[in-house]
Amino acid sequence: MESTTKSSAYLKGMLAVMPLTIAVIPWGVLAGSLALEVGLTALQSQAMSAIIFAGSAQLVALGMIKAGIGIGSILITTLLITSRHLLYAMTMRSQISPMSLKWRLSLGFLLTDELFAIAQQSGSEASSRHKLDPWYALGGGLTFYLGWNLATFLGIVAGQSIDNLEELGLDFAIAATFIALVVPTVKKPSILVCVLVSLVLAVICAVFEIQVGLLIASISGMCAGMAYAKLTNEGEKKAAVLTEHVSEFETQDHSQSHEKEHTKNEEKR
């Protein structure tokens, strides 16, 4: 019975992340071909995806290697790009911390934007318990890991036989994937404010070629969203609506119980 529950949760995780895995195939193909182009061997290119397992950081690092930029700048840049994982970890702390060390290490390695998205969706479905099934997360994370590495392998093979693969516009998959991740989460005005502020600032920073533009846009967006939520008491309003619904339910339940009791008393008479 328990093994069936684990298998079911694992399968649900696989199915949840499958559309996102398919969406990043062009991205993975681009990473594999670009790695060959900058001078890495096929084995090194595959190992980069297997060990680092960070799409945006890999592409940026490869571009900087191609441009001849030093290792120090590459490390700092990739650290800034992947710093969002710290925020993910803080958000998921209540879900992950009760798990054993082996689960925390495994899911920590598999943590991506995509796994974070389906984990939050799973947490919302669990409502008040807000528990994350580790087998569900493992199914999603491992499926995405295998998909990413398979796409990298395809890129390595294609990069050896097709010239100028990067000119086919495969990098659009990066933008498409993040749009698919963000849009379903916009369910409150504060999140919409956060997204819009981040979007506008990211474009402005890109136009003016500001190196830390992504970091500026993301932090500014979060601050704007939090400020909006505090100014409009968004969280308190939602809590009040939930309390009202609970009260209505309890009142209806009490009325039904009273009616049943009254009916029983009438029957006894």
mmCIF file of C-alpha atoms in Angstrom:
data_model
loop_
_atom_site.group_PDB
_atom_site.id
_atom_site.type_symbol
_atom_site.label_atom_id
_atom_site.label_comp_id
_atom_site.label_asym_id
_atom_site.label_seq_id
_atom_site.Cartn_x
_atom_site.Cartn_y
_atom_site.Cartn_z
ATOM 1 C CA MET A 1 0.000 0.000 0.000
ATOM 2 C CA GLU A 2 2.822 2.371 0.978
ATOM 3 C CA SER A 3 4.842 1.547 -2.167
ATOM 4 C CA THR A 4 1.761 2.283 -4.278
ATOM 5 C CA THR A 5 1.436 5.696 -2.633
ATOM 6 C CA LYS A 6 5.117 6.456 -3.316
ATOM 7 C CA SER A 7 4.812 5.331 -6.944
ATOM 8 C CA SER A 8 1.672 7.394 -7.399
ATOM 9 C CA ALA A 9 3.326 10.520 -5.968
ATOM 10 C CA TYR A 10 6.439 9.942 -8.101
ATOM 11 C CA LEU A 11 4.310 9.553 -11.233
ATOM 12 C CA LYS A 12 2.346 12.717 -10.412
ATOM 13 C CA GLY A 13 5.627 14.638 -10.111
ATOM 14 C CA MET A 14 6.776 13.281 -13.468
ATOM 15 C CA LEU A 15 3.556 14.300 -15.181
ATOM 16 C CA ALA A 16 3.517 17.743 -13.527
ATOM 17 C CA VAL A 17 6.989 18.665 -14.784
ATOM 18 C CA MET A 18 6.711 17.007 -18.202
ATOM 19 C CA PRO A 19 5.391 20.083 -20.106
ATOM 20 C CA LEU A 20 8.193 22.214 -18.635
ATOM 21 C CA THR A 21 10.761 19.543 -19.521
ATOM 22 C CA ILE A 22 9.606 19.517 -23.135
ATOM 23 C CA ALA A 23 9.710 23.334 -23.209
ATOM 24 C CA VAL A 24 13.410 23.469 -22.255
ATOM 25 C CA ILE A 25 14.583 20.962 -24.879
ATOM 26 C CA PRO A 26 15.619 23.753 -27.315
ATOM 27 C CA TRP A 27 17.399 25.436 -24.398
ATOM 28 C CA GLY A 28 19.313 22.247 -23.581
ATOM 29 C CA VAL A 29 20.178 21.679 -27.235
ATOM 30 C CA LEU A 30 21.595 25.201 -27.355
ATOM 31 C CA ALA A 31 23.661 24.580 -24.197
ATOM 32 C CA GLY A 32 25.166 21.410 -25.657
ATOM 33 C CA SER A 33 26.072 22.925 -29.019
ATOM 34 C CA LEU A 34 27.420 26.153 -27.490
ATOM 35 C CA ALA A 35 29.672 24.166 -25.150
ATOM 36 C CA LEU A 36 31.306 22.511 -28.163
ATOM 37 C CA GLU A 37 31.622 25.864 -29.893
ATOM 38 C CA VAL A 38 33.614 27.417 -27.030
ATOM 39 C CA GLY A 39 36.089 24.528 -27.134
ATOM 40 C CA LEU A 40 34.837 21.963 -24.619
ATOM 41 C CA THR A 41 34.952 18.297 -25.555
ATOM 42 C CA ALA A 42 31.748 16.287 -25.864
ATOM 43 C CA LEU A 43 32.407 14.645 -22.475
ATOM 44 C CA GLN A 44 33.087 18.005 -20.780
ATOM 45 C CA SER A 45 29.943 19.475 -22.337
ATOM 46 C CA GLN A 46 27.788 16.637 -21.048
ATOM 47 C CA ALA A 47 29.480 16.749 -17.634
ATOM 48 C CA MET A 48 28.695 20.462 -17.366
ATOM 49 C CA SER A 49 24.962 19.742 -17.591
ATOM 50 C CA ALA A 50 25.218 16.666 -15.356
ATOM 51 C CA ILE A 51 27.144 18.406 -12.555
ATOM 52 C CA ILE A 52 26.174 22.096 -12.697
ATOM 53 C CA PHE A 53 22.570 21.515 -13.864
ATOM 54 C CA ALA A 54 21.699 25.219 -14.167
ATOM 55 C CA GLY A 55 20.523 26.271 -17.620
ATOM 56 C CA SER A 56 20.790 30.055 -17.466
ATOM 57 C CA ALA A 57 24.078 29.952 -15.532
ATOM 58 C CA GLN A 58 25.548 27.455 -18.017
ATOM 59 C CA LEU A 59 24.642 29.577 -21.048
ATOM 60 C CA VAL A 60 25.966 32.766 -19.480
ATOM 61 C CA ALA A 61 29.190 31.059 -18.368
ATOM 62 C CA LEU A 62 29.717 29.584 -21.836
ATOM 63 C CA GLY A 63 29.179 32.999 -23.423
ATOM 64 C CA MET A 64 31.725 34.548 -21.055
ATOM 65 C CA ILE A 65 34.244 31.755 -21.759
ATOM 66 C CA LYS A 66 33.752 32.384 -25.485
ATOM 67 C CA ALA A 67 34.379 36.109 -24.914
ATOM 68 C CA GLY A 68 37.605 35.334 -23.033
ATOM 69 C CA ILE A 69 36.425 36.706 -19.657
ATOM 70 C CA GLY A 70 38.318 35.586 -16.533
ATOM 71 C CA ILE A 71 37.200 32.864 -14.147
ATOM 72 C CA GLY A 72 36.618 35.342 -11.293
ATOM 73 C CA SER A 73 34.030 37.327 -13.244
ATOM 74 C CA ILE A 74 32.381 34.123 -14.429
ATOM 75 C CA LEU A 75 32.019 32.840 -10.859
ATOM 76 C CA ILE A 76 30.589 36.129 -9.571
ATOM 77 C CA THR A 77 28.129 36.392 -12.453
ATOM 78 C CA THR A 78 26.888 32.821 -12.101
ATOM 79 C CA LEU A 79 26.592 33.342 -8.335
ATOM 80 C CA LEU A 80 24.327 36.350 -8.926
ATOM 81 C CA ILE A 81 22.248 34.476 -11.494
ATOM 82 C CA THR A 82 21.724 31.458 -9.253
ATOM 83 C CA SER A 83 21.166 33.516 -6.091
ATOM 84 C CA ARG A 84 17.417 33.181 -6.638
ATOM 85 C CA HIS A 85 17.771 29.593 -5.430
ATOM 86 C CA LEU A 86 18.480 30.992 -1.971
ATOM 87 C CA LEU A 87 15.049 32.631 -2.054
ATOM 88 C CA TYR A 88 13.508 29.370 -3.279
ATOM 89 C CA ALA A 89 15.153 27.493 -0.405
ATOM 90 C CA MET A 90 13.897 30.028 2.150
ATOM 91 C CA THR A 91 10.363 29.777 0.750
ATOM 92 C CA MET A 92 10.415 25.962 0.851
ATOM 93 C CA ARG A 93 12.105 25.714 4.248
ATOM 94 C CA SER A 94 8.943 24.729 6.111
ATOM 95 C CA GLN A 95 8.314 21.960 3.579
ATOM 96 C CA ILE A 96 11.883 20.644 3.319
ATOM 97 C CA SER A 97 13.287 20.975 6.859
ATOM 98 C CA PRO A 98 11.200 18.084 8.352
ATOM 99 C CA MET A 99 12.745 15.687 5.796
ATOM 100 C CA SER A 100 15.850 13.568 6.411
ATOM 101 C CA LEU A 101 19.323 14.746 5.332
ATOM 102 C CA LYS A 102 19.410 12.491 2.260
ATOM 103 C CA TRP A 103 16.113 13.956 1.045
ATOM 104 C CA ARG A 104 17.250 17.538 1.686
ATOM 105 C CA LEU A 105 20.522 16.995 -0.201
ATOM 106 C CA SER A 106 18.847 15.182 -3.101
ATOM 107 C CA LEU A 107 16.075 17.721 -3.568
ATOM 108 C CA GLY A 108 18.551 20.575 -3.045
ATOM 109 C CA PHE A 109 20.613 19.354 -5.989
ATOM 110 C CA LEU A 110 17.493 18.877 -8.141
ATOM 111 C CA LEU A 111 16.019 22.277 -7.215
ATOM 112 C CA THR A 112 15.309 24.338 -10.330
ATOM 113 C CA ASP A 113 12.813 27.020 -11.309
ATOM 114 C CA GLU A 114 10.613 24.256 -12.675
ATOM 115 C CA LEU A 115 10.749 22.081 -9.534
ATOM 116 C CA PHE A 116 10.022 25.125 -7.366
ATOM 117 C CA ALA A 117 6.961 25.906 -9.509
ATOM 118 C CA ILE A 118 5.404 22.439 -9.281
ATOM 119 C CA ALA A 119 6.314 22.154 -5.582
ATOM 120 C CA GLN A 120 4.422 25.365 -4.818
ATOM 121 C CA GLN A 121 1.490 24.115 -6.836
ATOM 122 C CA SER A 122 1.538 20.878 -4.856
ATOM 123 C CA GLY A 123 1.710 22.843 -1.595
ATOM 124 C CA SER A 124 -1.328 24.916 -2.579
ATOM 125 C CA GLU A 125 -3.311 21.784 -3.401
ATOM 126 C CA ALA A 126 -2.430 20.419 0.038
ATOM 127 C CA SER A 127 -4.143 23.557 1.460
ATOM 128 C CA SER A 128 -3.707 23.937 5.186
ATOM 129 C CA ARG A 129 -1.227 21.102 5.567
ATOM 130 C CA HIS A 130 1.065 22.688 2.980
ATOM 131 C CA LYS A 131 3.161 19.518 2.903
ATOM 132 C CA LEU A 132 5.411 18.569 0.031
ATOM 133 C CA ASP A 133 5.578 14.861 -0.761
ATOM 134 C CA PRO A 134 9.302 14.063 -1.266
ATOM 135 C CA TRP A 135 8.442 11.360 -3.812
ATOM 136 C CA TYR A 136 6.419 13.883 -5.809
ATOM 137 C CA ALA A 137 9.377 16.297 -5.763
ATOM 138 C CA LEU A 138 11.810 13.499 -6.664
ATOM 139 C CA GLY A 139 9.657 12.453 -9.618
ATOM 140 C CA GLY A 140 9.527 16.024 -10.902
ATOM 141 C CA GLY A 141 13.169 16.882 -10.213
ATOM 142 C CA LEU A 142 14.669 13.673 -11.586
ATOM 143 C CA THR A 143 12.514 13.775 -14.717
ATOM 144 C CA PHE A 144 13.611 17.338 -15.423
ATOM 145 C CA TYR A 145 17.275 16.410 -14.743
ATOM 146 C CA LEU A 146 17.158 13.531 -17.212
ATOM 147 C CA GLY A 147 15.329 15.676 -19.785
ATOM 148 C CA TRP A 148 17.895 18.465 -19.488
ATOM 149 C CA ASN A 149 20.824 16.089 -19.925
ATOM 150 C CA LEU A 150 19.159 14.310 -22.841
ATOM 151 C CA ALA A 151 18.598 17.680 -24.545
ATOM 152 C CA THR A 152 22.249 18.569 -23.932
ATOM 153 C CA PHE A 153 23.288 15.276 -25.540
ATOM 154 C CA LEU A 154 21.127 16.085 -28.576
ATOM 155 C CA GLY A 155 22.801 19.495 -28.740
ATOM 156 C CA ILE A 156 26.249 17.886 -28.661
ATOM 157 C CA VAL A 157 25.315 15.529 -31.496
ATOM 158 C CA ALA A 158 23.605 18.279 -33.521
ATOM 159 C CA GLY A 159 26.430 20.738 -32.825
ATOM 160 C CA GLN A 160 28.907 18.332 -34.443
ATOM 161 C CA SER A 161 26.851 18.085 -37.630
ATOM 162 C CA ILE A 162 24.925 21.390 -37.946
ATOM 163 C CA ASP A 163 26.722 24.721 -38.218
ATOM 164 C CA ASN A 164 25.520 27.925 -36.499
ATOM 165 C CA LEU A 165 22.879 26.145 -34.418
ATOM 166 C CA GLU A 166 22.557 29.184 -32.163
ATOM 167 C CA GLU A 167 21.189 31.237 -35.074
ATOM 168 C CA LEU A 168 18.018 29.119 -35.233
ATOM 169 C CA GLY A 169 16.433 31.136 -32.411
ATOM 170 C CA LEU A 170 16.486 28.280 -29.886
ATOM 171 C CA ASP A 171 17.206 30.765 -27.090
ATOM 172 C CA PHE A 172 13.563 31.876 -27.281
ATOM 173 C CA ALA A 173 12.809 28.732 -25.254
ATOM 174 C CA ILE A 174 14.384 30.474 -22.235
ATOM 175 C CA ALA A 175 11.884 33.340 -22.308
ATOM 176 C CA ALA A 176 8.987 30.994 -23.115
ATOM 177 C CA THR A 177 9.821 28.726 -20.177
ATOM 178 C CA PHE A 178 9.928 31.560 -17.643
ATOM 179 C CA ILE A 179 6.682 33.041 -18.982
ATOM 180 C CA ALA A 180 5.050 29.610 -18.535
ATOM 181 C CA LEU A 181 6.383 29.471 -14.957
ATOM 182 C CA VAL A 182 5.347 32.972 -13.907
ATOM 183 C CA VAL A 183 1.905 33.500 -15.463
ATOM 184 C CA PRO A 184 0.042 30.748 -13.504
ATOM 185 C CA THR A 185 1.342 32.203 -10.214
ATOM 186 C CA VAL A 186 -0.219 35.637 -10.804
ATOM 187 C CA LYS A 187 -3.303 35.146 -8.633
ATOM 188 C CA LYS A 188 -3.081 38.233 -6.396
ATOM 189 C CA PRO A 189 -2.672 41.968 -7.168
ATOM 190 C CA SER A 190 0.578 42.112 -5.203
ATOM 191 C CA ILE A 191 2.112 39.392 -7.392
ATOM 192 C CA LEU A 192 0.964 41.233 -10.501
ATOM 193 C CA VAL A 193 2.684 44.396 -9.223
ATOM 194 C CA CYS A 194 5.835 42.378 -8.530
ATOM 195 C CA VAL A 195 5.843 40.903 -12.053
ATOM 196 C CA LEU A 196 5.180 44.222 -13.807
ATOM 197 C CA VAL A 197 7.866 46.124 -11.875
ATOM 198 C CA SER A 198 10.402 43.359 -12.501
ATOM 199 C CA LEU A 199 9.474 43.219 -16.177
ATOM 200 C CA VAL A 200 9.820 46.965 -16.781
ATOM 201 C CA LEU A 201 13.092 47.270 -14.843
ATOM 202 C CA ALA A 202 14.582 44.197 -16.558
ATOM 203 C CA VAL A 203 13.891 45.744 -19.960
ATOM 204 C CA ILE A 204 15.305 49.136 -18.912
ATOM 205 C CA CYS A 205 18.476 47.516 -17.494
ATOM 206 C CA ALA A 206 18.890 45.455 -20.666
ATOM 207 C CA VAL A 207 18.580 48.567 -22.854
ATOM 208 C CA PHE A 208 21.229 50.390 -20.805
ATOM 209 C CA GLU A 209 23.363 47.191 -20.592
ATOM 210 C CA ILE A 210 23.503 47.194 -16.777
ATOM 211 C CA GLN A 211 25.373 44.029 -15.721
ATOM 212 C CA VAL A 212 23.383 43.369 -12.535
ATOM 213 C CA GLY A 213 20.091 44.339 -14.126
ATOM 214 C CA LEU A 214 18.459 40.990 -13.401
ATOM 215 C CA LEU A 215 19.229 41.284 -9.705
ATOM 216 C CA ILE A 216 18.011 44.910 -9.549
ATOM 217 C CA ALA A 217 14.774 44.020 -11.346
ATOM 218 C CA SER A 218 13.996 40.976 -9.186
ATOM 219 C CA ILE A 219 14.669 42.663 -5.833
ATOM 220 C CA SER A 220 12.776 45.819 -6.845
ATOM 221 C CA GLY A 221 9.821 43.711 -7.986
ATOM 222 C CA MET A 222 9.681 41.823 -4.676
ATOM 223 C CA CYS A 223 9.875 45.070 -2.674
ATOM 224 C CA ALA A 224 7.114 46.655 -4.766
ATOM 225 C CA GLY A 225 4.875 43.586 -4.339
ATOM 226 C CA MET A 226 5.420 43.502 -0.566
ATOM 227 C CA ALA A 227 4.773 47.242 -0.277
ATOM 228 C CA TYR A 228 1.511 46.906 -2.216
ATOM 229 C CA ALA A 229 0.382 43.987 -0.032
ATOM 230 C CA LYS A 230 1.094 45.945 3.165
ATOM 231 C CA LEU A 231 -0.524 49.175 1.969
ATOM 232 C CA THR A 232 -3.711 47.400 0.859
ATOM 233 C CA ASN A 233 -3.779 44.831 3.739
ATOM 234 C CA GLU A 234 -4.094 42.140 1.106
ATOM 235 C CA GLY A 235 -3.231 39.275 3.461
ATOM 236 C CA GLU A 236 -5.688 40.401 6.141
ATOM 237 C CA LYS A 237 -8.519 40.716 3.602
ATOM 238 C CA LYS A 238 -7.906 37.175 2.395
ATOM 239 C CA ALA A 239 -7.832 35.886 5.969
ATOM 240 C CA ALA A 240 -11.111 37.708 6.703
ATOM 241 C CA VAL A 241 -12.773 36.106 3.669
ATOM 242 C CA LEU A 242 -11.595 32.654 4.754
ATOM 243 C CA THR A 243 -12.849 33.240 8.302
ATOM 244 C CA GLU A 244 -16.221 34.337 6.953
ATOM 245 C CA HIS A 245 -16.511 31.183 4.835
ATOM 246 C CA VAL A 246 -15.578 28.990 7.815
ATOM 247 C CA SER A 247 -18.187 30.734 9.996
ATOM 248 C CA GLU A 248 -20.882 30.222 7.367
ATOM 249 C CA PHE A 249 -19.976 26.558 7.096
ATOM 250 C CA GLU A 250 -20.064 26.081 10.877
ATOM 251 C CA THR A 251 -23.442 27.855 11.087
ATOM 252 C CA GLN A 252 -24.925 25.654 8.364
ATOM 253 C CA ASP A 253 -23.502 22.530 10.009
ATOM 254 C CA HIS A 254 -24.932 23.541 13.395
ATOM 255 C CA SER A 255 -28.373 24.235 11.864
ATOM 256 C CA GLN A 256 -28.419 20.858 10.141
ATOM 257 C CA SER A 257 -27.460 19.083 13.397
ATOM 258 C CA HIS A 258 -30.153 20.933 15.315
ATOM 259 C CA GLU A 259 -32.742 20.064 12.662
ATOM 260 C CA LYS A 260 -31.805 16.356 12.768
ATOM 261 C CA GLU A 261 -32.054 16.325 16.558
ATOM 262 C CA HIS A 262 -35.439 18.005 16.425
ATOM 263 C CA THR A 263 -36.648 15.417 13.888
ATOM 264 C CA LYS A 264 -35.517 12.542 16.122
ATOM 265 C CA ASN A 265 -37.334 14.018 19.115
ATOM 266 C CA GLU A 266 -40.519 14.383 17.084
ATOM 267 C CA GLU A 267 -40.283 10.748 15.965
ATOM 268 C CA LYS A 268 -39.888 9.553 19.593
ATOM 269 C CA ARG A 269 -43.049 11.406 20.586
#
